mmCIF file of C-alpha atoms in Angstrom:
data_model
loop_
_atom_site.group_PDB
_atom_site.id
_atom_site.type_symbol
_atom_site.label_atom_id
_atom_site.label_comp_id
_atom_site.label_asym_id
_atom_site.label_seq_id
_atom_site.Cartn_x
_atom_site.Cartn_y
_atom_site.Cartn_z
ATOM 1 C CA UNK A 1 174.603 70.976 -65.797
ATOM 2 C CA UNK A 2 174.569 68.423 -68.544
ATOM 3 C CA UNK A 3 176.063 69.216 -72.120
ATOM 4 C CA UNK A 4 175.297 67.478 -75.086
ATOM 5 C CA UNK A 5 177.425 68.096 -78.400
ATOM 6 C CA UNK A 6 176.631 68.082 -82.255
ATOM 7 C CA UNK A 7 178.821 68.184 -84.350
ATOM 8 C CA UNK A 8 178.329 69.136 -88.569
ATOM 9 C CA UNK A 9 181.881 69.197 -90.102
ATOM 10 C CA UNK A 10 184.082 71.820 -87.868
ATOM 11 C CA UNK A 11 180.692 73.038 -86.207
ATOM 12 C CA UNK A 12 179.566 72.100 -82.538
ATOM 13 C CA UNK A 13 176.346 73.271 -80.706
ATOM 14 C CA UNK A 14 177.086 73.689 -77.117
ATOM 15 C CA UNK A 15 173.559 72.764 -74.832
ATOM 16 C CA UNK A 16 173.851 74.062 -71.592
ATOM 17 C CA UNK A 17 171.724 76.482 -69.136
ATOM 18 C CA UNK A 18 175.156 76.997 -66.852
ATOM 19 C CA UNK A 19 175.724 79.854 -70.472
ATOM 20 C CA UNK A 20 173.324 81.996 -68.747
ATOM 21 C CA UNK A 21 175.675 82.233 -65.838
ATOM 22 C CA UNK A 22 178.924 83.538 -67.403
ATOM 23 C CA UNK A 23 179.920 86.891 -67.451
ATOM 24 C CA UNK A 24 180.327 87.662 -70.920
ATOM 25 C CA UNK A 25 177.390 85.666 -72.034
ATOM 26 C CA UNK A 26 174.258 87.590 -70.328
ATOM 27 C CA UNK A 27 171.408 89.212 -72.395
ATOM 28 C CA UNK A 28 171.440 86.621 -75.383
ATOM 29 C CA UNK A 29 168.330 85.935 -76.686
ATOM 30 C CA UNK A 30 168.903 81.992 -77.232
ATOM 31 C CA UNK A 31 170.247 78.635 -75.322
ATOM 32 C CA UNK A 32 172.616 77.586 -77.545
ATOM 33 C CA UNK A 33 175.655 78.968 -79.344
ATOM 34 C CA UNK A 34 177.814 77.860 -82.562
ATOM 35 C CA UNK A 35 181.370 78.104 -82.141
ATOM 36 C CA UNK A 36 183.455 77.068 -85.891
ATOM 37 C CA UNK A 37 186.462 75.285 -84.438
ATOM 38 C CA UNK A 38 189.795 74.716 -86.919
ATOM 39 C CA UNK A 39 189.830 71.353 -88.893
ATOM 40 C CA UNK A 40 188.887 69.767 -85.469
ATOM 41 C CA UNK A 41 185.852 69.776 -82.985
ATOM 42 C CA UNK A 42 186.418 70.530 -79.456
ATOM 43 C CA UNK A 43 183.994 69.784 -76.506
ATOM 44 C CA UNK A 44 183.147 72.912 -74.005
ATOM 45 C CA UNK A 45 182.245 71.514 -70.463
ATOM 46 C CA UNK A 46 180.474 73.986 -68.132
ATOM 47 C CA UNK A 47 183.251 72.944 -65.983
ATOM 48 C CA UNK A 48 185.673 74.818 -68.492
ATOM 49 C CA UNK A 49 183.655 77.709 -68.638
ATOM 50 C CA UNK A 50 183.443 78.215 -64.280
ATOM 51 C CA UNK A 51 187.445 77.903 -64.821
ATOM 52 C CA UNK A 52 187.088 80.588 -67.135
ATOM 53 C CA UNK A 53 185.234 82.766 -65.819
ATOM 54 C CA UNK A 54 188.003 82.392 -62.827
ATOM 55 C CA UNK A 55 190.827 82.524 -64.246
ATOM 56 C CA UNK A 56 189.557 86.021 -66.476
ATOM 57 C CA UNK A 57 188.487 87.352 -63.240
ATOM 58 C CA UNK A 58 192.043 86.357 -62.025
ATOM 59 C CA UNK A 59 193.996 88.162 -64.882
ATOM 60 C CA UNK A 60 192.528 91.096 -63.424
ATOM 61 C CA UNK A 61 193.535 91.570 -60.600
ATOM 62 C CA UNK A 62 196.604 93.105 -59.110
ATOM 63 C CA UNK A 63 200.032 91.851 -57.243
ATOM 64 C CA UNK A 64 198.228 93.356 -54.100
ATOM 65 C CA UNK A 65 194.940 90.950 -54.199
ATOM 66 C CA UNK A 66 197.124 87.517 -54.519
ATOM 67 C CA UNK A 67 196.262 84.942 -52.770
ATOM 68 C CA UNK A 68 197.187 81.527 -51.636
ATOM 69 C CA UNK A 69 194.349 79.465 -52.937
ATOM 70 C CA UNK A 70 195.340 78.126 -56.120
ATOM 71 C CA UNK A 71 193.679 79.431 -59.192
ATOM 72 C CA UNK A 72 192.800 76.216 -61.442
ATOM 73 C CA UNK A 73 193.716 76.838 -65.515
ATOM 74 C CA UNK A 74 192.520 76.136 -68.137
ATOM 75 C CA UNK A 75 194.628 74.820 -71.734
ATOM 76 C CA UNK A 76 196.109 77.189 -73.789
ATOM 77 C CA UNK A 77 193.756 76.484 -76.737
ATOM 78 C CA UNK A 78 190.643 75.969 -74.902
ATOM 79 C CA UNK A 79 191.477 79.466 -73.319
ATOM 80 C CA UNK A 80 192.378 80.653 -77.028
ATOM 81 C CA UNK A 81 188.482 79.404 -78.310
ATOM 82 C CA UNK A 82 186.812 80.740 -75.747
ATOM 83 C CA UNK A 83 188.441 84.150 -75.859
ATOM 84 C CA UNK A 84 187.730 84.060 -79.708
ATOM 85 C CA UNK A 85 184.256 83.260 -78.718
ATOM 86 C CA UNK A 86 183.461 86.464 -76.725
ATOM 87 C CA UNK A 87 185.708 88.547 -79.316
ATOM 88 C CA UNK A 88 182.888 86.935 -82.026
ATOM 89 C CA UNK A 89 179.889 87.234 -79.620
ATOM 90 C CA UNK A 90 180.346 91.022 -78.977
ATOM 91 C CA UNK A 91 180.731 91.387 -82.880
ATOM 92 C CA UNK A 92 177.377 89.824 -83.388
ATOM 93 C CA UNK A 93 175.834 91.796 -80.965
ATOM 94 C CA UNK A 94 177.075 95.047 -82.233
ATOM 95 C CA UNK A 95 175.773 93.737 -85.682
ATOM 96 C CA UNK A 96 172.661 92.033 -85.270
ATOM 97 C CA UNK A 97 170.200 95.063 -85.404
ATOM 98 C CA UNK A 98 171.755 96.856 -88.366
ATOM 99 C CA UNK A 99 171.485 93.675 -90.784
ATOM 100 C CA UNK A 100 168.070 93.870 -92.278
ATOM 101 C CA UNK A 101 167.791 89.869 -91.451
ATOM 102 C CA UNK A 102 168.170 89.779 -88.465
ATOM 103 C CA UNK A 103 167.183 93.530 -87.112
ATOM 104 C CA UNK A 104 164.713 92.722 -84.017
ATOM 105 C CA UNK A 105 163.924 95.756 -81.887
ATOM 106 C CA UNK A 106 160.861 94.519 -79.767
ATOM 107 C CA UNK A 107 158.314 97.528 -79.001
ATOM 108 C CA UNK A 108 159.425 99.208 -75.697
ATOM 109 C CA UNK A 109 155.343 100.145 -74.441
ATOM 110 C CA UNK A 110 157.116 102.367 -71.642
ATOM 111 C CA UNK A 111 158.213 104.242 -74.277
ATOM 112 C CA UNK A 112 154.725 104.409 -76.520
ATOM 113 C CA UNK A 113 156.280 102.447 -78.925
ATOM 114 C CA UNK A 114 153.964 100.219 -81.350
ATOM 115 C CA UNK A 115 155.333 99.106 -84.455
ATOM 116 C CA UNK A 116 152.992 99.523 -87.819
ATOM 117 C CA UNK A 117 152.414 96.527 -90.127
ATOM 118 C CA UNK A 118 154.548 95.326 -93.053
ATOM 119 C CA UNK A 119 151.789 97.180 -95.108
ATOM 120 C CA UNK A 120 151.537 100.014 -93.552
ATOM 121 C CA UNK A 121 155.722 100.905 -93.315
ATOM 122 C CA UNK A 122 156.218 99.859 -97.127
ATOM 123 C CA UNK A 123 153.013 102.071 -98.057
ATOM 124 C CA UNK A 124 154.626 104.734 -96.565
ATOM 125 C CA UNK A 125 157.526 104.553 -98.208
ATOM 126 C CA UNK A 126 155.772 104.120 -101.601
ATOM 127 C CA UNK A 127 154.167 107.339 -100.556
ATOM 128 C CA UNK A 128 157.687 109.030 -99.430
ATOM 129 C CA UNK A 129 159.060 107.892 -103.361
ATOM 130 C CA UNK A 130 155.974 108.994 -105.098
ATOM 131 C CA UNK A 131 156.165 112.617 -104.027
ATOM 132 C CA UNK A 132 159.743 113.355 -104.028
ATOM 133 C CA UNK A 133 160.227 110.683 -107.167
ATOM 134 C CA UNK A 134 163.264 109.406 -104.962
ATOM 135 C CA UNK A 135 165.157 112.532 -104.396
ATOM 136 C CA UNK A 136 166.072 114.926 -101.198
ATOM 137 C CA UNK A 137 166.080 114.364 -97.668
ATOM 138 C CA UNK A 138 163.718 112.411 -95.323
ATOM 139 C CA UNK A 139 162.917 112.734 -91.871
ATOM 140 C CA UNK A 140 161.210 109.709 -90.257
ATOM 141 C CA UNK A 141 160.162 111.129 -86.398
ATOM 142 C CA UNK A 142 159.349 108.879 -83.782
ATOM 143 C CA UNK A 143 158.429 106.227 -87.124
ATOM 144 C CA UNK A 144 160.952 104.084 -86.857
ATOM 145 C CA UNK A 145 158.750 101.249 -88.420
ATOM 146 C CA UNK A 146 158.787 103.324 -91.632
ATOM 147 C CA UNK A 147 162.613 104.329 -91.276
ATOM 148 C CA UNK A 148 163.815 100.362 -90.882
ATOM 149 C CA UNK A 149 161.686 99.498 -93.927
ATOM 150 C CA UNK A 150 163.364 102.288 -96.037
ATOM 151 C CA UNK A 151 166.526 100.441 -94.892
ATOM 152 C CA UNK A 152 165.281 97.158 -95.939
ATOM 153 C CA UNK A 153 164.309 98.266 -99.370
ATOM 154 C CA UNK A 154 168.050 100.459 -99.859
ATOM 155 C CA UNK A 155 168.527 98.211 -102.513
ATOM 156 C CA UNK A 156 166.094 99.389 -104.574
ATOM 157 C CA UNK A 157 166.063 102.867 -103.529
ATOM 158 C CA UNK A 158 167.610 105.421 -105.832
ATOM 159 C CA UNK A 159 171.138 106.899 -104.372
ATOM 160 C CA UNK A 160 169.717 110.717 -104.301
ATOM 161 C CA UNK A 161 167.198 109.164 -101.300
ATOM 162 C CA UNK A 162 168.840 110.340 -98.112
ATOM 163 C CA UNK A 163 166.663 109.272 -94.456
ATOM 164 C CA UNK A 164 167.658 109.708 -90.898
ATOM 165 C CA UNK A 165 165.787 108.290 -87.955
ATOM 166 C CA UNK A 166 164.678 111.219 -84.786
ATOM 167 C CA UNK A 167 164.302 109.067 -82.104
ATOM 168 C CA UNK A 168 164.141 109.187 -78.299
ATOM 169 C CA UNK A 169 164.800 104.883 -78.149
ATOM 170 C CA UNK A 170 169.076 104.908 -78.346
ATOM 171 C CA UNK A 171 168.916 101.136 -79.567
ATOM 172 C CA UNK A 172 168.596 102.874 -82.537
ATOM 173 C CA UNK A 173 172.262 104.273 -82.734
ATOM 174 C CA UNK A 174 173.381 101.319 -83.725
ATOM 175 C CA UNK A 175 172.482 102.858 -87.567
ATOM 176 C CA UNK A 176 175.345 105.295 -86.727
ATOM 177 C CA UNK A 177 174.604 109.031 -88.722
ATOM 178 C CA UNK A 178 171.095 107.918 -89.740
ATOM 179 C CA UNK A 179 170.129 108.060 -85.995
ATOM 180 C CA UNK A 180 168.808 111.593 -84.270
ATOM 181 C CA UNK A 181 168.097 111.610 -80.536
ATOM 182 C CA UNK A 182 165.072 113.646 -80.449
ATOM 183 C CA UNK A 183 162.650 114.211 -77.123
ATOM 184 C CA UNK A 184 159.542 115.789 -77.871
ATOM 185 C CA UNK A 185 160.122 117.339 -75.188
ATOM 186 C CA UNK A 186 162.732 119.771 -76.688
ATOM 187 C CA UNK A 187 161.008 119.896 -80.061
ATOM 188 C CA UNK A 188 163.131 122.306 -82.065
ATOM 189 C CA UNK A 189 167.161 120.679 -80.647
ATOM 190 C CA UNK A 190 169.123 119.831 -83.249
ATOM 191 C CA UNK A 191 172.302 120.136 -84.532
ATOM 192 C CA UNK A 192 172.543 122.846 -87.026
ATOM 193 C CA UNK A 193 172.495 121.546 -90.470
ATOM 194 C CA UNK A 194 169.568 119.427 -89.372
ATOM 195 C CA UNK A 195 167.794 122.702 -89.601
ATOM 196 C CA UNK A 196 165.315 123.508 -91.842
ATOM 197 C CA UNK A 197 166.558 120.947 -94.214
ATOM 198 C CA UNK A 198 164.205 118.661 -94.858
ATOM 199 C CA UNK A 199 161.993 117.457 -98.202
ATOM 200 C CA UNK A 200 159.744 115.285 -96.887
ATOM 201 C CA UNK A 201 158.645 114.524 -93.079
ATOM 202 C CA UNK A 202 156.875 111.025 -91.923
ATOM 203 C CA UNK A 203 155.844 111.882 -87.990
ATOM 204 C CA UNK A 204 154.030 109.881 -85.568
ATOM 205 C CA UNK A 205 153.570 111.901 -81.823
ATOM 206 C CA UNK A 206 155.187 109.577 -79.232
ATOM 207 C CA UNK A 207 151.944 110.451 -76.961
ATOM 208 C CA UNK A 208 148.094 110.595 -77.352
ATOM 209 C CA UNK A 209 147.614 114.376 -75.655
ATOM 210 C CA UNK A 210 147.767 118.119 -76.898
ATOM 211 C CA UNK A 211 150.624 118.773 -74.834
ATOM 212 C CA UNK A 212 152.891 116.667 -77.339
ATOM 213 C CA UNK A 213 150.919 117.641 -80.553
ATOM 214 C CA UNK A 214 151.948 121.086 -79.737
ATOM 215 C CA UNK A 215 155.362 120.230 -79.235
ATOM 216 C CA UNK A 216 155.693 118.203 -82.577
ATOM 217 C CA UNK A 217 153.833 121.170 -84.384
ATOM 218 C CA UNK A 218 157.375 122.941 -83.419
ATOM 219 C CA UNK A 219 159.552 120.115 -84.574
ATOM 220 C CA UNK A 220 157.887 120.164 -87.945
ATOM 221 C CA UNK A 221 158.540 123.387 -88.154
ATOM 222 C CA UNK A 222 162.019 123.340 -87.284
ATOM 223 C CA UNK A 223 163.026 120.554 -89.755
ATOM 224 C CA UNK A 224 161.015 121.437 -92.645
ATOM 225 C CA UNK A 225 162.617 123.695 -95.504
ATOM 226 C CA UNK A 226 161.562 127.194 -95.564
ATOM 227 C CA UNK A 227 161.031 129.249 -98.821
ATOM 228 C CA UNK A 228 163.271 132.072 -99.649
ATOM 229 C CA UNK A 229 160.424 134.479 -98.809
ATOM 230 C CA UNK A 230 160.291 133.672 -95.032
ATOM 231 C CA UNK A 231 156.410 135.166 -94.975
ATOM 232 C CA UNK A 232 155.654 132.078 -96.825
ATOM 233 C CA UNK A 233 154.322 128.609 -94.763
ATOM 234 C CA UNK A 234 156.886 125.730 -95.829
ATOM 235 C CA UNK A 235 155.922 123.565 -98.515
ATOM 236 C CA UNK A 236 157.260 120.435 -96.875
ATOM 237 C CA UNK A 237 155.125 117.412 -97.024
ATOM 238 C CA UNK A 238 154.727 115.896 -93.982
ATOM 239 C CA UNK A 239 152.607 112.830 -92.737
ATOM 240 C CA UNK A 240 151.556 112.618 -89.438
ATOM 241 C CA UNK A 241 150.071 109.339 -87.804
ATOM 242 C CA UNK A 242 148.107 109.451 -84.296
ATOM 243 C CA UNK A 243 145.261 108.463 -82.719
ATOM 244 C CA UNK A 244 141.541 109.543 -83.613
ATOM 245 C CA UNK A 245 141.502 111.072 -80.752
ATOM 246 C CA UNK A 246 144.071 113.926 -81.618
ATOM 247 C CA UNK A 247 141.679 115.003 -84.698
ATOM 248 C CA UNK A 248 140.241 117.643 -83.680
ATOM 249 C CA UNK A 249 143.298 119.574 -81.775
ATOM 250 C CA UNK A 250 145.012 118.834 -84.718
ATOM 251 C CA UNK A 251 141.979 121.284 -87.023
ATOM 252 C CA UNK A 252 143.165 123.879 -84.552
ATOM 253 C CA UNK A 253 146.747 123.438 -84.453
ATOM 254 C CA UNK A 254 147.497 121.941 -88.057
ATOM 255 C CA UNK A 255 144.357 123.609 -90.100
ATOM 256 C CA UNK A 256 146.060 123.027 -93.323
ATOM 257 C CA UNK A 257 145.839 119.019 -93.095
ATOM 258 C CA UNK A 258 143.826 116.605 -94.681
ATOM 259 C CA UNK A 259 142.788 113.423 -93.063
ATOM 260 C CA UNK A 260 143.695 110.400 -95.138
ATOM 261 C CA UNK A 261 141.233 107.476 -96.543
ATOM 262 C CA UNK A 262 144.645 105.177 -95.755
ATOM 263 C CA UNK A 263 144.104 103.709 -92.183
ATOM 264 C CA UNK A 264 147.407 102.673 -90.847
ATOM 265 C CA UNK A 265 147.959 99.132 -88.915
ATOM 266 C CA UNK A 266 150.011 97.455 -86.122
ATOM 267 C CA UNK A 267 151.731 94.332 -85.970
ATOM 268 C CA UNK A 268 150.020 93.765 -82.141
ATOM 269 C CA UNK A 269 146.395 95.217 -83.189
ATOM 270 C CA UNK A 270 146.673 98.649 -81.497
ATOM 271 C CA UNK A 271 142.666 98.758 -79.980
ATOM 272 C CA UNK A 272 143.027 102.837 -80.073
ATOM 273 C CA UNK A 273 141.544 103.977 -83.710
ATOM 274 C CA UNK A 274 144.351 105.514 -85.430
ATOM 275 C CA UNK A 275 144.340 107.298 -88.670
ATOM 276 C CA UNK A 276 146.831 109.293 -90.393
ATOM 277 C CA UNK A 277 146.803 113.164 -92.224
ATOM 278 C CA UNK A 278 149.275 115.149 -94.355
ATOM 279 C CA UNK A 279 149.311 118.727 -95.346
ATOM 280 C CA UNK A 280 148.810 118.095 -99.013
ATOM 281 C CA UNK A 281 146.373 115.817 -100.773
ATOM 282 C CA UNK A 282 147.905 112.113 -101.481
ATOM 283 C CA UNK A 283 146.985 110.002 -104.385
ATOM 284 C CA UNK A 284 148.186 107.065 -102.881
ATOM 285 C CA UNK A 285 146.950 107.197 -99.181
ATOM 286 C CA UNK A 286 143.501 109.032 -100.469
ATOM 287 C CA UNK A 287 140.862 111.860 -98.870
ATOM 288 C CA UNK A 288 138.399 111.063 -96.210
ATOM 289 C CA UNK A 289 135.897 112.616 -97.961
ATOM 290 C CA UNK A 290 133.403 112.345 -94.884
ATOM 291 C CA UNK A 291 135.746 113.630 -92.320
ATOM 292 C CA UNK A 292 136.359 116.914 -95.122
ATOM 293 C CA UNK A 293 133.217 117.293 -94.944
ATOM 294 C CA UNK A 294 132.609 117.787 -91.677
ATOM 295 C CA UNK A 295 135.903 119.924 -91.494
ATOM 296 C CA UNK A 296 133.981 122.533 -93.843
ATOM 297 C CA UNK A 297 131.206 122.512 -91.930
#
């Protein structure tokens, strides 16, 4: 392999496809890497790193597995940067997704995952401060498009605004406590104090069929408060986004929802209509007035 070096100050740029090959270098995302050396700038061959990768492998093994073929070495400090390299490396990766900057979850389409717009997320969350005016507790199911851009607008958002993530996709844990594993699949498991606790409930049905809806029917009710007069339906507002197709199972299942004039949108132009409906009439995300209609019909 051929390496080329650039150098700005103490920085160097190591060029080199052999990267791809080493142990502790797999599943990056780019072809280069920036190592800060001290006060000095030293060149990484792809010979170095083979010798590595050798003489890490070597370290590991026991007084029973010697052998008589000679193990080549490498320097002292060269072994010391590239050490400090993976220690760095595995920091970043552990990192990357929870700074707002650089957080880059691609959609996993196994999983029925398709990410909303910049305007839809951030309309959301206008909506979400709007009707609790920034107080209680927020539970963003199977939306984690709306949950990341409550994280990238924590800056702004008042201190009594609490949000946690149920998600089935566990590249999400990286947000530590904000993150819920949730399957639709047992809609009402979760740890206790997640029970019933919720002011405010932003859910999108990880799948287009009744089967699900059913099942997410139960999770609302599971999470949302309850009144002190259990004979009373919850007052929770909730959101739920899906496709058209879902309307009219959710008349029958969810007869107390209005279907919103706010038509959500996808960053890769979902072709599926989709449309979104909450159990309480929005300023913000507006009444389809024709779809009421036929509704009362």
């Amino acid at each position: 392999a051929v390496v080329s070096t650039q150098s700005t100050g103490h920085f160097i740029i190591i060029y080199s496809p052999i990267l791809f090959h080493i142990p502790f270098i797999i599943n990056t995302h780019s072809n280069y890497y920036h190592y800060f050396a001290f006060n000095s700038i030293i060149i990484i061959s792809p010979f170095d790193l083979q010798i590595f990768d050798k003489q890490m492998s070597h370290t590991h093994t026991t007084d029973n597995d010697s052998s008589d073929d000679e193990v080549p070495t490498l320097s002292q400090d060269t072994l010391s940067i590239l050490q400090n390299f993976l220690s760095e490396k595995e920091s970043k990766v552990n990192a990357q997704y929870i700074n707002e900057d650089t957080a880059a979850f691609d959609e996993d389409w196994q999983l029925s995952q398709f990410w909303y717009d910049d305007k839809t997320a951030n309309t959301l969350v206008d909506e979400i401060l709007q009707v609790t005016n920034g107080v209680g507790q927020i539970a963003c199911v199977s939306t984690p498009s709306v949950f990341r851009a409550l994280i990238k607008r924590k800056s702004t958002l008042p201190d009594t605004l609490h949000y946690f993530l149920f998600e089935y996709d566990r590249r999400f844990e990286v947000y530590g406590d904000k993150f819920v594993f949730y399957d639709y699949n047992e809609p009402t498991t979760f740890p206790a104090d997640f029970l019933h606790r919720f002011d405010m409930i932003v859910i999108d049905p990880p799948f287009l069929s009744l089967e699900c809806l059913l099942k997410v029917s139960l999770t609302i009710n599971t999470l949302s408060k309850v009144p002190p007069n259990s004979k009373l339906e919850s007052s929770t507002p909730v959101i739920l986004l899906t496709g058209r197709v879902q309307e009219p199972h959710i008349r029958k299942l969810l007869p107390t929802f209005h279907v919103c004039a706010f038509e959500p949108g996808h960053q890769n132009r979902l072709t599926n209509p989709f449309f979104c409906c909450s159990n309480y009439k929005s300023r913000l995300l507006g009444i389809d007035e024709a779809a009421e209609a036929e509704a009362n019909k």
